[in-house]
Amino acid sequence: MDMKAFSLEGKIAWITGASYGIGFAIAEAFSAAGATIVFNDINQELVDKGLTAYAEKGIGAHGYVCDVTDEEAVQALVKKIEAEVGVIDILVNNAGIIRRIPMTEMSAAEFRKVIDVDLNAPFICAKAVIPAMIEKGHGKIINICSMMSELGRETVSAYAAAKGGLKMLTRNICSEYGGHNIQCNGIGPGYIATPQTAPLRERQPDGSRHPFDQFIVAKTPAARWGTTDDLQGPAVFLASDASNFVNGHILYVDGGILAYIGKQP
Ligand code: NAP
Ligand code: GCO
């Protein structure tokens, strides 16, 4: 096998919401594999923060302000990227939010907001890049799903509904555009140490570990939280020619938690 299959040389990758966190780590790995990095975030301050962070890693990323829930803005951004950087070969739908609220206390507006960012926006961004991918004869779309694409838990009804839907959107894009040599797959991270999960890992007033932190570590065969680095190899694989016959698949990067019933108390 020619290991160049894992190269992203000459490819343009757009990672949404990638000023920091999982998106930033994926972009860093793509850059190391040879890709040109394009990212957006919700405001200029975050984009500037991201540009500085990429520059510190020696990555000359292209950063843009764009709310991925705004279809007009996304359509305009894709045209701007095509004019300034080139046609997008790889899209990573990474931008996301979570609101941890018991369902009966959650307003419909709060529910809709999570669905808008975590499900509608991946639809909007994929719809914006697919036509040029068809014209180019290839494309890679990677949707950042979640363990909550498979499981529920208290207080995350909107997020689980969105990520479950994102799993099926992934399979549908595969079904509808696989014939145009577009592969659409998902990555389902387990519990990863990022700002999004920081509240679940906070030290308690008595200095003990957060009960949820203890719960997750006990439920994970790897007996640890994931790091954003754990996602880099799987992401490069799904963005590269090495995965050209992998389509509609959700690759769970979770330390084994989804496979494990849990230790007998
Ligand atoms: P994060 O730290 O909260 O970063 C998410 C990024 O998306 C932030 O930069 C955020 O900007 C941006 N964003 C939010 N709404 C946006 C919008 N409308 N338009 C553009 N950008 C927007 O999250 P993360 O932990 O890196 O997670 C990244 C992705 O992985 C998310 O889809 C998340 O659901 C998923 N995921 C995370 C974990 C985990 O354990 N961390 C596990 C499974 C899946 P702001 O700073 O303004 O919010
Ligand atoms: C939560 C966490 C999870 C992780 C991730 C797990 O509150 O349960 O935020 O949802 O973010 O999605 O895969």
Short mmCIF file of C-alpha atoms and ligand atoms in Angstrom, two decimals:
data_model
loop_
_atom_site.label_atom_id
_atom_site.label_comp_id
_atom_site.label_asym_id
_atom_site.label_seq_id
_atom_site.Cartn_x
_atom_site.Cartn_y
_atom_site.Cartn_z
CA MET A 1 0.00 0.00 0.00
CA ASP A 2 1.21 3.53 -0.81
CA MET A 3 1.12 5.48 2.48
CA LYS A 4 0.62 8.66 0.41
CA ALA A 5 -3.05 7.64 0.61
CA PHE A 6 -3.07 9.30 4.03
CA SER A 7 -1.64 12.56 2.64
CA LEU A 8 -3.78 15.71 2.37
CA GLU A 9 -1.23 17.50 0.16
CA GLY A 10 -2.94 19.96 -2.20
CA LYS A 11 -6.29 19.70 -0.41
CA ILE A 12 -8.26 22.65 1.02
CA ALA A 13 -9.99 21.86 4.30
CA TRP A 14 -12.69 24.00 5.95
CA ILE A 15 -13.24 23.23 9.62
CA THR A 16 -16.15 25.10 11.19
CA GLY A 17 -15.88 26.60 14.68
CA ALA A 18 -12.17 25.81 14.80
CA SER A 19 -10.56 28.65 16.80
CA TYR A 20 -9.86 26.14 19.56
CA GLY A 21 -10.98 22.77 20.91
CA ILE A 22 -11.59 19.71 18.76
CA GLY A 23 -11.82 21.73 15.54
CA PHE A 24 -8.44 23.33 16.13
CA ALA A 25 -6.80 19.95 16.83
CA ILE A 26 -8.29 18.45 13.66
CA ALA A 27 -7.11 21.44 11.62
CA GLU A 28 -3.62 21.12 13.12
CA ALA A 29 -3.49 17.45 12.06
CA PHE A 30 -4.79 18.26 8.57
CA SER A 31 -2.09 20.90 8.20
CA ALA A 32 0.58 18.39 9.25
CA ALA A 33 -0.81 16.07 6.54
CA GLY A 34 -0.37 18.83 3.96
CA ALA A 35 -3.77 20.50 3.76
CA THR A 36 -4.47 24.24 3.48
CA ILE A 37 -6.56 25.25 6.50
CA VAL A 38 -9.67 27.39 6.39
CA PHE A 39 -11.73 27.96 9.53
CA ASN A 40 -14.52 30.18 10.73
CA ASP A 41 -15.87 31.17 14.08
CA ILE A 42 -18.76 33.13 15.44
CA ASN A 43 -16.98 36.48 15.94
CA GLN A 44 -13.79 38.35 15.01
CA GLU A 45 -12.33 38.01 18.50
CA LEU A 46 -12.45 34.21 18.25
CA VAL A 47 -11.14 34.24 14.68
CA ASP A 48 -8.22 36.44 15.74
CA LYS A 49 -7.57 34.12 18.70
CA GLY A 50 -7.57 31.21 16.29
CA LEU A 51 -5.28 32.91 13.77
CA THR A 52 -2.78 33.62 16.54
CA ALA A 53 -2.95 30.04 17.78
CA TYR A 54 -2.48 28.62 14.28
CA ALA A 55 0.43 31.01 13.62
CA GLU A 56 2.09 29.86 16.85
CA LYS A 57 1.95 26.33 15.40
CA GLY A 58 3.44 27.56 12.12
CA ILE A 59 0.11 27.19 10.30
CA GLY A 60 -0.93 29.96 7.91
CA ALA A 61 -4.66 29.38 8.31
CA HIS A 62 -7.37 31.42 6.58
CA GLY A 63 -9.91 32.63 9.16
CA TYR A 64 -13.38 34.05 8.58
CA VAL A 65 -16.24 35.28 10.75
CA CYS A 66 -19.41 33.37 10.00
CA ASP A 67 -22.40 32.10 11.97
CA VAL A 68 -22.90 28.65 10.47
CA THR A 69 -26.65 28.78 11.16
CA ASP A 70 -27.02 31.66 8.66
CA GLU A 71 -27.46 30.07 5.23
CA GLU A 72 -26.94 33.32 3.29
CA ALA A 73 -23.73 34.02 5.20
CA VAL A 74 -22.48 30.46 4.67
CA GLN A 75 -23.21 30.58 0.93
CA ALA A 76 -21.34 33.92 0.71
CA LEU A 77 -18.44 32.55 2.79
CA VAL A 78 -18.01 29.51 0.50
CA LYS A 79 -17.84 31.82 -2.55
CA LYS A 80 -15.31 34.01 -0.72
CA ILE A 81 -13.18 30.96 0.18
CA GLU A 82 -13.34 29.72 -3.42
CA ALA A 83 -12.18 33.15 -4.66
CA GLU A 84 -9.48 33.70 -2.04
CA VAL A 85 -8.22 30.16 -1.32
CA GLY A 86 -9.77 27.67 -3.70
CA VAL A 87 -12.48 25.02 -3.96
CA ILE A 88 -13.10 23.19 -0.67
CA ASP A 89 -12.08 19.52 -0.81
CA ILE A 90 -12.79 18.66 2.83
CA LEU A 91 -15.53 20.01 5.12
CA VAL A 92 -15.52 19.27 8.84
CA ASN A 93 -18.81 20.23 10.50
CA ASN A 94 -17.34 20.81 13.94
CA ALA A 95 -19.05 23.95 15.29
CA GLY A 96 -21.43 23.01 18.05
CA ILE A 97 -23.05 23.99 21.30
CA ILE A 98 -24.63 22.16 24.20
CA ARG A 99 -27.16 23.34 26.77
CA ARG A 100 -27.44 21.06 29.81
CA ILE A 101 -31.01 21.73 31.00
CA PRO A 102 -33.64 19.23 32.22
CA MET A 103 -36.12 18.89 29.32
CA THR A 104 -39.13 20.05 31.31
CA GLU A 105 -37.22 23.23 32.22
CA MET A 106 -35.90 23.87 28.71
CA SER A 107 -37.69 26.43 26.55
CA ALA A 108 -38.57 25.54 22.97
CA ALA A 109 -36.32 28.42 21.91
CA GLU A 110 -33.34 26.92 23.77
CA PHE A 111 -34.09 23.51 22.22
CA ARG A 112 -34.31 25.05 18.75
CA LYS A 113 -31.00 26.91 19.23
CA VAL A 114 -29.11 23.68 19.89
CA ILE A 115 -30.79 21.96 16.93
CA ASP A 116 -29.95 25.01 14.78
CA VAL A 117 -26.23 24.93 15.49
CA ASP A 118 -25.69 21.18 15.86
CA LEU A 119 -27.95 19.87 13.07
CA ASN A 120 -29.28 22.61 10.77
CA ALA A 121 -25.83 24.21 10.37
CA PRO A 122 -24.11 20.97 9.21
CA PHE A 123 -26.91 20.68 6.61
CA ILE A 124 -26.37 24.31 5.53
CA CYS A 125 -22.58 23.94 5.26
CA ALA A 126 -22.69 20.59 3.47
CA LYS A 127 -25.30 21.92 1.02
CA ALA A 128 -23.00 24.88 0.30
CA VAL A 129 -19.90 22.80 -0.55
CA ILE A 130 -21.39 19.76 -2.33
CA PRO A 131 -22.01 21.37 -5.77
CA ALA A 132 -18.33 22.30 -6.22
CA MET A 133 -17.27 18.88 -4.89
CA ILE A 134 -19.48 17.26 -7.55
CA GLU A 135 -17.91 19.47 -10.22
CA LYS A 136 -14.41 18.63 -8.96
CA GLY A 137 -15.20 14.91 -8.90
CA HIS A 138 -14.46 14.27 -5.24
CA GLY A 139 -15.13 15.51 -1.72
CA LYS A 140 -14.94 14.60 1.94
CA ILE A 141 -17.47 15.65 4.56
CA ILE A 142 -16.86 14.79 8.21
CA ASN A 143 -19.63 15.50 10.72
CA ILE A 144 -18.60 15.68 14.37
CA CYS A 145 -21.25 13.55 15.98
CA SER A 146 -21.16 12.32 19.58
CA MET A 147 -21.78 9.40 21.89
CA MET A 148 -25.13 11.14 22.16
CA SER A 149 -25.74 10.08 18.58
CA GLU A 150 -26.32 6.65 20.23
CA LEU A 151 -27.14 7.26 23.90
CA GLY A 152 -29.14 9.72 25.97
CA ARG A 153 -28.57 11.08 29.41
CA GLU A 154 -30.27 13.55 31.73
CA THR A 155 -30.27 17.25 30.70
CA VAL A 156 -29.02 16.84 27.11
CA SER A 157 -32.29 16.22 25.21
CA ALA A 158 -31.66 18.86 22.51
CA TYR A 159 -28.04 17.89 22.04
CA ALA A 160 -28.82 14.16 21.78
CA ALA A 161 -31.65 14.85 19.34
CA ALA A 162 -29.32 16.99 17.22
CA LYS A 163 -26.42 14.54 17.27
CA GLY A 164 -28.75 11.62 16.55
CA GLY A 165 -30.06 13.55 13.59
CA LEU A 166 -26.53 14.39 12.51
CA LYS A 167 -25.74 10.65 12.37
CA MET A 168 -28.66 10.15 9.98
CA LEU A 169 -27.79 13.28 7.95
CA THR A 170 -24.32 11.76 7.55
CA ARG A 171 -25.83 8.52 6.21
CA ASN A 172 -28.15 10.45 3.91
CA ILE A 173 -25.42 12.58 2.37
CA CYS A 174 -23.52 9.31 1.79
CA SER A 175 -26.60 7.83 0.11
CA GLU A 176 -27.39 10.88 -2.03
CA TYR A 177 -23.86 11.87 -3.14
CA GLY A 178 -21.71 8.75 -2.84
CA GLY A 179 -22.10 8.31 -6.59
CA HIS A 180 -20.21 11.59 -7.09
CA ASN A 181 -17.20 10.25 -5.20
CA ILE A 182 -18.16 12.23 -2.08
CA GLN A 183 -17.59 10.40 1.18
CA CYS A 184 -19.56 11.65 4.18
CA ASN A 185 -18.65 10.10 7.52
CA GLY A 186 -18.95 11.04 11.16
CA ILE A 187 -16.57 11.06 14.07
CA GLY A 188 -18.20 10.29 17.40
CA PRO A 189 -15.87 11.54 20.13
CA GLY A 190 -16.34 10.11 23.59
CA TYR A 191 -15.80 12.43 26.54
CA ILE A 192 -13.02 14.80 25.50
CA ALA A 193 -11.34 17.40 27.70
CA THR A 194 -12.26 20.71 26.06
CA PRO A 195 -13.97 23.93 27.23
CA GLN A 196 -17.32 22.31 26.34
CA THR A 197 -16.88 19.61 28.99
CA ALA A 198 -14.98 21.71 31.53
CA PRO A 199 -18.06 22.02 33.80
CA LEU A 200 -18.16 18.20 34.04
CA ARG A 201 -14.55 18.05 35.26
CA GLU A 202 -14.46 20.91 37.76
CA ARG A 203 -12.87 20.16 41.13
CA GLN A 204 -15.40 20.16 43.96
CA PRO A 205 -15.14 22.68 46.85
CA ASP A 206 -13.55 19.96 48.98
CA GLY A 207 -10.93 19.38 46.27
CA SER A 208 -12.42 16.05 45.14
CA ARG A 209 -12.98 15.18 41.51
CA HIS A 210 -16.38 16.06 39.98
CA PRO A 211 -18.77 13.10 40.40
CA PHE A 212 -19.36 13.10 36.61
CA ASP A 213 -15.60 12.96 36.03
CA GLN A 214 -15.38 9.92 38.32
CA PHE A 215 -18.40 8.35 36.57
CA ILE A 216 -17.00 8.76 33.06
CA VAL A 217 -13.54 7.49 33.93
CA ALA A 218 -15.12 4.41 35.55
CA LYS A 219 -17.34 3.85 32.49
CA THR A 220 -14.49 4.17 30.00
CA PRO A 221 -12.32 1.04 29.43
CA ALA A 222 -9.39 3.38 28.68
CA ALA A 223 -10.02 4.79 32.20
CA ARG A 224 -9.41 8.38 31.12
CA TRP A 225 -10.98 11.37 29.36
CA GLY A 226 -10.04 11.69 25.72
CA THR A 227 -7.82 14.50 24.49
CA THR A 228 -8.26 16.40 21.25
CA ASP A 229 -5.06 14.68 20.03
CA ASP A 230 -6.93 11.33 20.18
CA LEU A 231 -9.16 12.58 17.36
CA GLN A 232 -6.39 13.67 14.98
CA GLY A 233 -5.49 10.33 13.40
CA PRO A 234 -9.12 9.24 12.82
CA ALA A 235 -9.87 12.65 11.28
CA VAL A 236 -6.90 12.52 8.88
CA PHE A 237 -7.95 8.99 7.88
CA LEU A 238 -11.52 10.06 7.07
CA ALA A 239 -10.28 13.17 5.20
CA SER A 240 -7.77 11.20 3.09
CA ASP A 241 -7.86 8.89 0.08
CA ALA A 242 -7.23 6.03 2.52
CA SER A 243 -10.97 6.11 3.33
CA ASN A 244 -12.36 6.44 -0.21
CA PHE A 245 -14.50 3.31 0.23
CA VAL A 246 -15.67 4.26 3.73
CA ASN A 247 -18.98 6.09 3.52
CA GLY A 248 -21.88 6.75 5.89
CA HIS A 249 -19.85 5.47 8.83
CA ILE A 250 -19.69 6.98 12.31
CA LEU A 251 -16.22 6.31 13.71
CA TYR A 252 -16.49 6.38 17.50
CA VAL A 253 -13.31 7.60 19.18
CA ASP A 254 -14.40 7.00 22.75
CA GLY A 255 -11.87 4.82 24.58
CA GLY A 256 -14.36 1.94 24.36
CA ILE A 257 -17.14 3.48 26.45
CA LEU A 258 -19.91 2.56 23.99
CA ALA A 259 -18.81 -1.09 24.08
CA TYR A 260 -18.73 -1.37 27.86
CA ILE A 261 -21.63 -2.24 30.22
CA GLY A 262 -19.62 -0.99 33.22
CA LYS A 263 -17.87 -2.59 36.18
CA GLN A 264 -19.99 -4.47 38.74
CA PRO A 265 -20.22 -2.18 41.82
P1 NAP B 1 -16.23 23.95 21.98
O1 NAP B 1 -14.98 23.96 22.75
O2 NAP B 1 -17.48 24.52 22.57
O3 NAP B 1 -15.97 24.65 20.54
C1 NAP B 1 -17.04 24.75 19.64
C2 NAP B 1 -16.70 25.86 18.69
O4 NAP B 1 -17.81 26.09 17.81
C3 NAP B 1 -16.44 27.18 19.44
O5 NAP B 1 -15.38 27.88 18.84
C4 NAP B 1 -17.76 27.89 19.24
O6 NAP B 1 -17.69 29.26 19.36
C5 NAP B 1 -18.07 27.49 17.81
N1 NAP B 1 -19.46 27.80 17.46
C6 NAP B 1 -20.56 27.63 18.23
N2 NAP B 1 -21.65 28.06 17.58
C7 NAP B 1 -21.23 28.52 16.37
C8 NAP B 1 -21.89 29.12 15.24
N3 NAP B 1 -23.21 29.33 15.22
N4 NAP B 1 -21.14 29.48 14.17
C9 NAP B 1 -19.80 29.29 14.18
N5 NAP B 1 -19.11 28.74 15.22
C10 NAP B 1 -19.83 28.36 16.29
O7 NAP B 1 -16.57 22.47 21.58
P2 NAP B 1 -15.62 21.20 21.41
O8 NAP B 1 -15.61 20.44 22.69
O9 NAP B 1 -14.34 21.57 20.74
O10 NAP B 1 -16.55 20.38 20.42
C11 NAP B 1 -16.48 20.57 19.02
C12 NAP B 1 -17.51 19.65 18.42
O11 NAP B 1 -17.33 18.34 18.95
C13 NAP B 1 -18.94 20.05 18.76
O12 NAP B 1 -19.79 19.77 17.67
C14 NAP B 1 -19.29 19.11 19.93
O13 NAP B 1 -20.68 18.87 20.02
C15 NAP B 1 -18.55 17.87 19.52
N6 NAP B 1 -18.23 16.93 20.59
C16 NAP B 1 -17.53 17.35 21.68
C17 NAP B 1 -17.20 16.38 22.64
C18 NAP B 1 -16.43 16.72 23.88
O14 NAP B 1 -16.40 15.86 24.80
N7 NAP B 1 -15.83 17.88 23.97
C19 NAP B 1 -17.57 15.06 22.48
C20 NAP B 1 -18.33 14.71 21.36
C21 NAP B 1 -18.63 15.65 20.41
P3 NAP B 1 -18.06 29.87 20.82
O15 NAP B 1 -16.77 29.86 21.56
O16 NAP B 1 -18.61 31.24 20.54
O17 NAP B 1 -19.11 28.95 21.43
C1 GCO B 2 -22.39 15.77 28.19
C2 GCO B 2 -21.16 15.97 27.36
C3 GCO B 2 -21.21 15.06 26.15
C4 GCO B 2 -19.97 15.25 25.32
C5 GCO B 2 -19.98 14.42 24.10
C6 GCO B 2 -19.99 12.95 24.40
O1 GCO B 2 -22.87 16.76 28.77
O2 GCO B 2 -22.86 14.63 28.25
O3 GCO B 2 -21.01 17.31 26.96
O4 GCO B 2 -22.36 15.32 25.42
O5 GCO B 2 -19.86 16.58 24.90
O6 GCO B 2 -20.98 14.78 23.21
O7 GCO B 2 -19.78 12.26 23.19
#
